[in-house]
């Protein structure tokens, strides 16, 4: 795309990164008195955006104000102002008014009605063209300095000059999408300190070798015992041979980082007491007294899980239901309610949904994301030391912080 830097007193705004934060910042910052240019390492915009929500694009979450903020794990107070100015319902309204219909699922997650992330990317592409925003792809900015203005140099040695600069390069999660941490390097060159980046919302690896292929479970509870606290997380879970993933596991992993893990266990029936479960098992055994225990209890649990529990407890699935003793039932229920696993490690940046750490927010103005150290420098999105639980909350923080930065620039150029 051709870049026009002409015009009397036209302010030039540079944005590094064409992910959700960079795109929202660009759209919000543009007015008739400025020229906005967005740089993107990849060939196309929104590469990571395409991956969110399993390709469906989990845009935000419809939780009400305080419930939403309760899902912010790091630096909740810092985000109050930006979120208040452009919250989750503002984002939904913004999309709806621009022709993108949305749906809200039971857990509050918000998706485009088409359930296609590409539609969100196309929406931003159209907005860039509509507002005559310059987009330069296949370009990595690897050097930056400020004299009177900001000077950016790309991988080919070409230099660009801007009055304002927004760094929205993301963190280090999913590095194959271009999130390689370059934004931290640029921020350091401009005098900002970086809180050590860490991978969060990751799979939980276990030392146990579970004898079944990947199995999904709904509405379970993961219990984590650490050296600092006890954590319980409910939700859906996917169990693989040597790791746990899915919403419940990812959420639990957020509380596990930098803690010594003493125990990880799963309660497959969190809404039932031991007595409730015992009655249910007794009924199934009574109704199928002439069948094997395995056949009698096949509606109680996933057959593969039932087999694994019986194997661990040295119980016989082939035993007749009428011969299944009270002690057998107790052993079975204890494992259903407390399926313990030996913790190995948390996943790396390769599998992380988001990054914890990044730009130290104490050096930023929470109202507009502007640096307190360098005038005209802004940060937005995952590069900030802000992270949330899974469910659309992190993406909303990208939009809210970008909106704040873009709005300030728009109103001051």
Short mmCIF file of C-alpha atoms in Angstrom, two decimals:
data_model
loop_
_atom_site.label_atom_id
_atom_site.label_comp_id
_atom_site.label_asym_id
_atom_site.label_seq_id
_atom_site.Cartn_x
_atom_site.Cartn_y
_atom_site.Cartn_z
CA UNK A 1 0.00 0.00 0.00
CA UNK A 2 1.28 3.47 -0.86
CA UNK A 3 1.96 5.72 2.11
CA UNK A 4 1.19 9.41 1.87
CA UNK A 5 2.97 11.59 4.42
CA UNK A 6 1.86 14.89 2.90
CA UNK A 7 -0.33 17.65 4.26
CA UNK A 8 0.19 20.72 6.41
CA UNK A 9 0.58 19.89 10.11
CA UNK A 10 -0.69 16.36 9.55
CA UNK A 11 0.35 14.33 12.57
CA UNK A 12 1.84 10.91 11.85
CA UNK A 13 0.93 7.96 14.05
CA UNK A 14 2.85 4.70 13.84
CA UNK A 15 1.43 1.44 15.21
CA UNK A 16 3.55 -1.68 15.48
CA UNK A 17 1.41 -4.80 15.30
CA UNK A 18 -1.80 -5.61 13.41
CA UNK A 19 -3.38 -7.85 16.00
CA UNK A 20 -6.60 -6.99 17.86
CA UNK A 21 -4.97 -4.18 19.87
CA UNK A 22 -3.14 -2.60 16.95
CA UNK A 23 -6.19 -2.75 14.71
CA UNK A 24 -8.54 -1.23 17.27
CA UNK A 25 -6.00 1.48 18.10
CA UNK A 26 -5.62 2.37 14.43
CA UNK A 27 -9.36 2.61 13.79
CA UNK A 28 -9.92 4.68 16.90
CA UNK A 29 -6.91 7.03 16.39
CA UNK A 30 -7.65 8.02 12.78
CA UNK A 31 -9.12 11.41 12.02
CA UNK A 32 -8.90 13.96 9.20
CA UNK A 33 -5.86 15.63 10.80
CA UNK A 34 -3.56 12.65 11.02
CA UNK A 35 -2.01 9.80 9.06
CA UNK A 36 -2.04 6.36 10.65
CA UNK A 37 0.35 3.63 9.57
CA UNK A 38 0.23 0.05 10.88
CA UNK A 39 3.19 -2.31 10.58
CA UNK A 40 2.67 -6.08 10.58
CA UNK A 41 5.33 -8.82 10.54
CA UNK A 42 3.06 -11.33 8.81
CA UNK A 43 1.68 -11.25 5.29
CA UNK A 44 -1.83 -10.55 6.59
CA UNK A 45 -3.40 -9.00 9.68
CA UNK A 46 -4.98 -10.79 12.63
CA UNK A 47 -3.12 -14.10 12.40
CA UNK A 48 -3.54 -14.83 16.10
CA UNK A 49 -7.08 -13.47 16.05
CA UNK A 50 -7.96 -16.27 13.62
CA UNK A 51 -7.01 -18.83 16.27
CA UNK A 52 -9.15 -17.55 19.12
CA UNK A 53 -12.09 -19.60 20.28
CA UNK A 54 -10.94 -22.56 18.22
CA UNK A 55 -11.30 -20.54 15.03
CA UNK A 56 -14.70 -19.16 16.06
CA UNK A 57 -13.21 -15.98 17.59
CA UNK A 58 -14.18 -15.54 21.23
CA UNK A 59 -14.45 -11.74 20.95
CA UNK A 60 -15.29 -10.93 24.56
CA UNK A 61 -17.37 -12.12 27.50
CA UNK A 62 -20.82 -10.85 28.50
CA UNK A 63 -20.13 -10.95 32.24
CA UNK A 64 -21.34 -7.87 34.11
CA UNK A 65 -18.84 -5.21 35.20
CA UNK A 66 -17.51 -6.58 38.50
CA UNK A 67 -17.85 -10.21 37.42
CA UNK A 68 -15.80 -9.37 34.34
CA UNK A 69 -13.09 -7.64 36.36
CA UNK A 70 -12.97 -10.60 38.77
CA UNK A 71 -11.53 -12.56 35.85
CA UNK A 72 -8.57 -10.20 35.56
CA UNK A 73 -5.70 -11.97 37.32
CA UNK A 74 -2.86 -9.44 37.04
CA UNK A 75 -3.16 -5.66 37.56
CA UNK A 76 -6.94 -5.50 37.85
CA UNK A 77 -6.95 -1.96 39.30
CA UNK A 78 -4.92 -0.60 36.39
CA UNK A 79 -7.55 -1.66 33.87
CA UNK A 80 -10.54 -0.02 35.60
CA UNK A 81 -10.39 3.24 33.64
CA UNK A 82 -9.85 1.73 30.19
CA UNK A 83 -12.51 -0.91 30.73
CA UNK A 84 -15.01 1.64 32.00
CA UNK A 85 -14.49 3.77 28.88
CA UNK A 86 -14.88 0.83 26.50
CA UNK A 87 -16.24 -2.29 28.14
CA UNK A 88 -17.43 -5.64 26.84
CA UNK A 89 -20.92 -4.40 26.00
CA UNK A 90 -19.42 -1.42 24.17
CA UNK A 91 -17.44 -3.89 22.07
CA UNK A 92 -20.55 -5.93 21.30
CA UNK A 93 -22.43 -2.75 20.39
CA UNK A 94 -19.54 -1.56 18.22
CA UNK A 95 -19.60 -4.78 16.20
CA UNK A 96 -23.40 -4.92 15.96
CA UNK A 97 -23.61 -1.34 14.67
CA UNK A 98 -21.02 -2.21 12.04
CA UNK A 99 -22.90 -5.21 10.72
CA UNK A 100 -21.33 -8.01 12.78
CA UNK A 101 -24.05 -9.90 14.63
CA UNK A 102 -22.98 -11.68 17.81
CA UNK A 103 -24.15 -14.60 19.93
CA UNK A 104 -23.68 -15.17 23.66
CA UNK A 105 -23.18 -18.70 24.97
CA UNK A 106 -24.25 -19.97 28.40
CA UNK A 107 -20.84 -19.30 29.93
CA UNK A 108 -20.93 -15.70 28.68
CA UNK A 109 -18.48 -16.15 25.82
CA UNK A 110 -19.31 -13.94 22.85
CA UNK A 111 -18.76 -15.00 19.24
CA UNK A 112 -19.69 -13.62 15.83
CA UNK A 113 -23.01 -15.17 14.78
CA UNK A 114 -21.24 -16.79 11.83
CA UNK A 115 -18.83 -18.44 14.31
CA UNK A 116 -16.01 -17.68 11.89
CA UNK A 117 -12.96 -15.74 13.07
CA UNK A 118 -12.19 -14.78 9.47
CA UNK A 119 -15.29 -12.57 9.48
CA UNK A 120 -13.80 -10.46 12.30
CA UNK A 121 -10.51 -10.18 10.43
CA UNK A 122 -12.34 -9.14 7.25
CA UNK A 123 -14.25 -6.56 9.28
CA UNK A 124 -10.99 -4.96 10.45
CA UNK A 125 -9.55 -5.12 6.93
CA UNK A 126 -12.57 -3.23 5.64
CA UNK A 127 -12.28 -0.63 8.41
CA UNK A 128 -8.63 0.03 7.58
CA UNK A 129 -9.56 0.70 3.94
CA UNK A 130 -12.61 2.76 4.85
CA UNK A 131 -10.52 5.06 7.04
CA UNK A 132 -7.56 5.18 4.61
CA UNK A 133 -5.19 3.72 7.19
CA UNK A 134 -1.84 2.67 5.76
CA UNK A 135 -1.00 -1.01 6.26
CA UNK A 136 2.53 -2.29 5.69
CA UNK A 137 2.79 -6.08 5.94
CA UNK A 138 5.78 -8.44 5.81
CA UNK A 139 7.64 -5.77 7.74
CA UNK A 140 9.34 -6.23 11.09
CA UNK A 141 10.31 -3.13 13.04
CA UNK A 142 13.45 -4.10 14.92
CA UNK A 143 14.85 -0.71 15.93
CA UNK A 144 13.30 2.40 17.42
CA UNK A 145 14.55 5.59 19.01
CA UNK A 146 13.19 9.02 19.83
CA UNK A 147 14.74 12.37 19.19
CA UNK A 148 12.06 15.00 18.70
CA UNK A 149 9.97 12.39 16.90
CA UNK A 150 10.02 8.58 16.81
CA UNK A 151 12.21 6.83 14.24
CA UNK A 152 11.48 3.22 13.32
CA UNK A 153 13.75 0.98 11.26
CA UNK A 154 12.61 -2.22 9.57
CA UNK A 155 14.48 -5.41 8.65
CA UNK A 156 15.55 -3.87 5.33
CA UNK A 157 17.05 -0.78 6.94
CA UNK A 158 14.23 1.54 5.89
CA UNK A 159 13.41 4.25 8.44
CA UNK A 160 10.03 5.81 9.19
CA UNK A 161 9.27 8.94 11.25
CA UNK A 162 6.22 9.47 13.50
CA UNK A 163 4.89 11.99 15.99
CA UNK A 164 3.14 9.30 18.07
CA UNK A 165 3.92 5.63 18.48
CA UNK A 166 1.77 2.75 19.73
CA UNK A 167 3.49 -0.57 20.40
CA UNK A 168 0.95 -3.40 20.18
CA UNK A 169 3.16 -6.34 19.26
CA UNK A 170 1.57 -8.85 21.64
CA UNK A 171 3.47 -11.00 24.11
CA UNK A 172 5.28 -14.29 23.51
CA UNK A 173 2.38 -16.75 23.31
CA UNK A 174 2.04 -18.68 20.04
CA UNK A 175 5.38 -17.34 18.68
CA UNK A 176 4.65 -18.87 15.25
CA UNK A 177 2.04 -16.14 14.76
CA UNK A 178 4.75 -13.49 15.09
CA UNK A 179 4.55 -12.91 18.85
CA UNK A 180 8.27 -13.29 19.40
CA UNK A 181 8.76 -10.68 22.12
CA UNK A 182 10.20 -7.98 19.84
CA UNK A 183 7.97 -5.41 21.54
CA UNK A 184 9.84 -5.92 24.81
CA UNK A 185 13.14 -5.16 23.08
CA UNK A 186 11.73 -1.97 21.55
CA UNK A 187 10.25 -0.90 24.89
CA UNK A 188 13.59 -1.38 26.66
CA UNK A 189 15.30 0.79 24.05
CA UNK A 190 12.82 3.51 24.94
CA UNK A 191 13.55 3.22 28.66
CA UNK A 192 10.82 0.87 29.89
CA UNK A 193 11.39 -2.07 32.20
CA UNK A 194 9.84 -5.44 31.42
CA UNK A 195 8.19 -7.70 33.98
CA UNK A 196 9.46 -11.20 33.18
CA UNK A 197 7.13 -12.76 30.56
CA UNK A 198 5.60 -16.11 31.55
CA UNK A 199 3.28 -18.49 29.72
CA UNK A 200 -0.21 -18.73 31.23
CA UNK A 201 -3.47 -20.40 30.24
CA UNK A 202 -1.52 -23.48 29.24
CA UNK A 203 -2.03 -27.27 29.35
CA UNK A 204 -1.17 -29.02 32.62
CA UNK A 205 1.25 -31.88 32.02
CA UNK A 206 1.10 -34.92 34.31
CA UNK A 207 3.52 -37.76 34.99
CA UNK A 208 0.72 -40.32 34.99
CA UNK A 209 0.28 -42.26 31.76
CA UNK A 210 -3.49 -42.52 31.50
CA UNK A 211 -4.57 -45.52 29.48
CA UNK A 212 -7.02 -43.89 27.10
CA UNK A 213 -7.07 -41.52 24.18
CA UNK A 214 -8.23 -37.93 24.50
CA UNK A 215 -11.58 -37.76 26.30
CA UNK A 216 -13.80 -34.74 27.02
CA UNK A 217 -15.66 -34.23 30.30
CA UNK A 218 -18.24 -31.58 31.11
CA UNK A 219 -18.75 -29.71 34.38
CA UNK A 220 -15.94 -31.25 36.39
CA UNK A 221 -13.84 -29.66 39.13
CA UNK A 222 -10.05 -29.50 39.25
CA UNK A 223 -8.58 -29.16 42.74
CA UNK A 224 -5.04 -27.83 43.10
CA UNK A 225 -3.06 -27.90 46.34
CA UNK A 226 -0.04 -25.54 46.29
CA UNK A 227 2.49 -24.23 48.79
CA UNK A 228 0.53 -20.97 48.91
CA UNK A 229 -3.15 -21.86 48.59
CA UNK A 230 -5.84 -24.31 47.53
CA UNK A 231 -7.51 -23.65 44.19
CA UNK A 232 -10.69 -25.18 42.77
CA UNK A 233 -11.83 -24.57 39.21
CA UNK A 234 -14.98 -25.89 37.56
CA UNK A 235 -15.67 -26.29 33.86
CA UNK A 236 -15.11 -28.54 30.89
CA UNK A 237 -11.96 -30.62 30.60
CA UNK A 238 -10.06 -32.60 28.00
CA UNK A 239 -7.85 -35.39 29.35
CA UNK A 240 -5.06 -36.74 27.17
CA UNK A 241 -2.53 -39.45 27.91
CA UNK A 242 -0.15 -37.09 29.69
CA UNK A 243 -1.77 -33.66 29.93
CA UNK A 244 -4.98 -31.81 30.78
CA UNK A 245 -6.40 -29.01 28.67
CA UNK A 246 -9.76 -27.36 27.94
CA UNK A 247 -11.31 -24.38 29.79
CA UNK A 248 -11.01 -25.80 33.33
CA UNK A 249 -7.36 -26.81 32.93
CA UNK A 250 -6.34 -23.55 31.29
CA UNK A 251 -8.02 -21.55 34.03
CA UNK A 252 -6.41 -23.69 36.74
CA UNK A 253 -2.98 -23.25 35.16
CA UNK A 254 -3.27 -19.50 35.59
CA UNK A 255 -3.29 -19.97 39.37
CA UNK A 256 -0.47 -22.53 39.33
CA UNK A 257 2.34 -20.51 37.75
CA UNK A 258 5.31 -19.92 40.10
CA UNK A 259 3.85 -22.12 42.85
CA UNK A 260 4.99 -25.47 44.21
CA UNK A 261 2.26 -27.95 43.33
CA UNK A 262 1.56 -30.59 45.97
CA UNK A 263 -1.48 -32.21 44.40
CA UNK A 264 -3.72 -32.11 41.34
CA UNK A 265 -7.01 -33.99 41.40
CA UNK A 266 -10.30 -34.13 39.52
CA UNK A 267 -13.81 -34.39 40.90
CA UNK A 268 -15.97 -35.80 38.09
CA UNK A 269 -19.21 -35.17 40.00
CA UNK A 270 -18.72 -31.87 41.89
CA UNK A 271 -22.48 -31.40 42.30
CA UNK A 272 -23.00 -34.73 44.04
CA UNK A 273 -21.98 -35.65 47.59
CA UNK A 274 -20.41 -39.01 48.42
CA UNK A 275 -23.81 -40.21 49.69
CA UNK A 276 -25.63 -39.02 46.56
CA UNK A 277 -23.14 -40.83 44.38
CA UNK A 278 -23.36 -43.98 46.49
CA UNK A 279 -27.15 -44.03 46.11
CA UNK A 280 -26.84 -43.59 42.36
CA UNK A 281 -24.36 -46.46 42.12
CA UNK A 282 -26.53 -48.70 44.32
CA UNK A 283 -29.53 -48.02 42.06
CA UNK A 284 -27.57 -48.91 38.92
CA UNK A 285 -26.22 -52.08 40.51
CA UNK A 286 -29.68 -53.06 41.74
CA UNK A 287 -31.29 -52.49 38.36
CA UNK A 288 -28.59 -54.58 36.68
CA UNK A 289 -27.88 -57.19 39.37
CA UNK A 290 -27.26 -60.01 36.87
CA UNK A 291 -24.89 -57.95 34.71
CA UNK A 292 -21.21 -57.24 35.24
CA UNK A 293 -20.25 -54.09 37.15
CA UNK A 294 -18.82 -52.65 33.94
CA UNK A 295 -22.15 -52.98 32.14
CA UNK A 296 -24.18 -51.82 35.13
CA UNK A 297 -22.18 -48.61 35.55
CA UNK A 298 -21.61 -47.72 31.90
CA UNK A 299 -23.98 -44.74 32.18
CA UNK A 300 -22.21 -43.44 35.29
CA UNK A 301 -18.89 -42.55 33.69
CA UNK A 302 -17.11 -42.53 30.38
CA UNK A 303 -16.22 -46.24 29.80
CA UNK A 304 -12.53 -45.44 29.30
CA UNK A 305 -12.41 -43.49 32.56
CA UNK A 306 -14.32 -46.20 34.40
CA UNK A 307 -11.80 -48.76 33.16
CA UNK A 308 -8.91 -46.53 34.30
CA UNK A 309 -10.40 -46.05 37.78
CA UNK A 310 -10.99 -49.80 38.19
CA UNK A 311 -7.43 -50.47 37.05
CA UNK A 312 -5.99 -48.02 39.56
CA UNK A 313 -8.07 -49.48 42.41
CA UNK A 314 -7.44 -53.09 41.45
CA UNK A 315 -11.17 -53.60 40.99
CA UNK A 316 -12.68 -56.07 38.54
CA UNK A 317 -15.07 -54.69 35.93
CA UNK A 318 -16.19 -58.24 35.16
CA UNK A 319 -17.42 -58.86 38.70
CA UNK A 320 -21.17 -59.35 39.02
CA UNK A 321 -23.10 -56.34 40.25
CA UNK A 322 -24.55 -58.36 43.12
CA UNK A 323 -21.00 -59.10 44.33
CA UNK A 324 -19.81 -55.47 44.31
CA UNK A 325 -19.28 -54.72 48.01
CA UNK A 326 -19.67 -51.61 50.13
CA UNK A 327 -15.87 -51.32 50.28
CA UNK A 328 -15.71 -51.59 46.50
CA UNK A 329 -18.22 -48.76 46.17
CA UNK A 330 -16.31 -46.61 48.66
CA UNK A 331 -13.07 -47.14 46.74
CA UNK A 332 -14.77 -46.29 43.46
CA UNK A 333 -16.45 -43.14 44.79
CA UNK A 334 -13.25 -41.85 46.36
CA UNK A 335 -11.51 -42.06 43.01
CA UNK A 336 -14.43 -40.47 41.14
CA UNK A 337 -14.46 -37.56 43.59
CA UNK A 338 -10.68 -37.37 44.00
CA UNK A 339 -8.97 -38.66 40.87
CA UNK A 340 -5.43 -37.69 41.83
CA UNK A 341 -2.70 -37.02 39.29
CA UNK A 342 1.02 -36.46 39.66
CA UNK A 343 1.90 -32.97 38.42
CA UNK A 344 4.78 -32.68 35.96
CA UNK A 345 4.90 -29.16 34.50
CA UNK A 346 2.93 -26.39 32.84
CA UNK A 347 2.95 -25.82 29.09
CA UNK A 348 5.31 -23.39 27.36
CA UNK A 349 4.78 -20.30 25.23
CA UNK A 350 4.19 -22.61 22.25
CA UNK A 351 0.83 -23.60 23.73
CA UNK A 352 0.06 -20.54 25.87
CA UNK A 353 -3.13 -18.59 25.20
CA UNK A 354 -1.67 -15.44 26.71
CA UNK A 355 1.46 -13.96 28.32
CA UNK A 356 1.80 -12.84 31.92
CA UNK A 357 4.37 -10.10 32.38
CA UNK A 358 5.47 -7.44 29.91
CA UNK A 359 5.33 -3.65 30.18
CA UNK A 360 5.37 -2.48 33.79
CA UNK A 361 2.00 -0.71 34.00
CA UNK A 362 3.09 1.49 36.89
CA UNK A 363 4.99 3.49 34.27
CA UNK A 364 1.87 4.09 32.18
CA UNK A 365 -1.11 6.42 32.49
CA UNK A 366 -4.10 4.07 33.02
CA UNK A 367 -6.48 6.53 31.35
CA UNK A 368 -4.77 6.50 27.95
CA UNK A 369 -1.91 3.93 28.06
CA UNK A 370 0.67 6.67 27.46
CA UNK A 371 4.16 6.22 28.85
CA UNK A 372 5.07 8.33 31.85
CA UNK A 373 8.68 8.15 30.66
CA UNK A 374 8.39 9.01 26.97
CA UNK A 375 5.84 11.52 25.72
CA UNK A 376 3.86 10.30 22.72
CA UNK A 377 4.61 6.62 23.35
CA UNK A 378 1.72 4.25 24.03
CA UNK A 379 1.31 0.51 24.66
CA UNK A 380 -1.79 -1.62 24.14
CA UNK A 381 -2.84 -5.24 24.29
CA UNK A 382 -1.01 -8.34 25.40
CA UNK A 383 2.36 -6.58 25.63
CA UNK A 384 1.08 -5.05 28.89
CA UNK A 385 1.52 -6.88 32.20
CA UNK A 386 -2.18 -7.73 32.35
CA UNK A 387 -3.66 -11.19 31.99
CA UNK A 388 -7.07 -12.71 32.59
CA UNK A 389 -8.71 -16.10 32.79
CA UNK A 390 -9.92 -17.80 29.63
CA UNK A 391 -13.29 -16.95 28.10
CA UNK A 392 -12.84 -13.80 25.99
CA UNK A 393 -11.53 -11.62 28.81
CA UNK A 394 -7.99 -11.21 27.47
CA UNK A 395 -9.18 -10.17 24.02
CA UNK A 396 -11.45 -7.56 25.57
CA UNK A 397 -8.49 -6.09 27.47
CA UNK A 398 -6.71 -5.74 24.13
CA UNK A 399 -9.66 -3.83 22.70
CA UNK A 400 -10.17 -1.67 25.80
CA UNK A 401 -6.52 -0.58 26.15
CA UNK A 402 -6.24 0.06 22.41
CA UNK A 403 -9.43 2.10 22.43
CA UNK A 404 -8.06 4.28 25.23
CA UNK A 405 -4.76 4.90 23.46
CA UNK A 406 -6.40 5.54 20.10
CA UNK A 407 -9.02 7.88 21.55
CA UNK A 408 -6.40 10.05 23.27
CA UNK A 409 -4.41 10.39 20.05
CA UNK A 410 -7.52 11.15 18.01
CA UNK A 411 -8.55 13.91 20.41
CA UNK A 412 -5.06 15.43 20.49
CA UNK A 413 -4.17 15.53 16.80
#
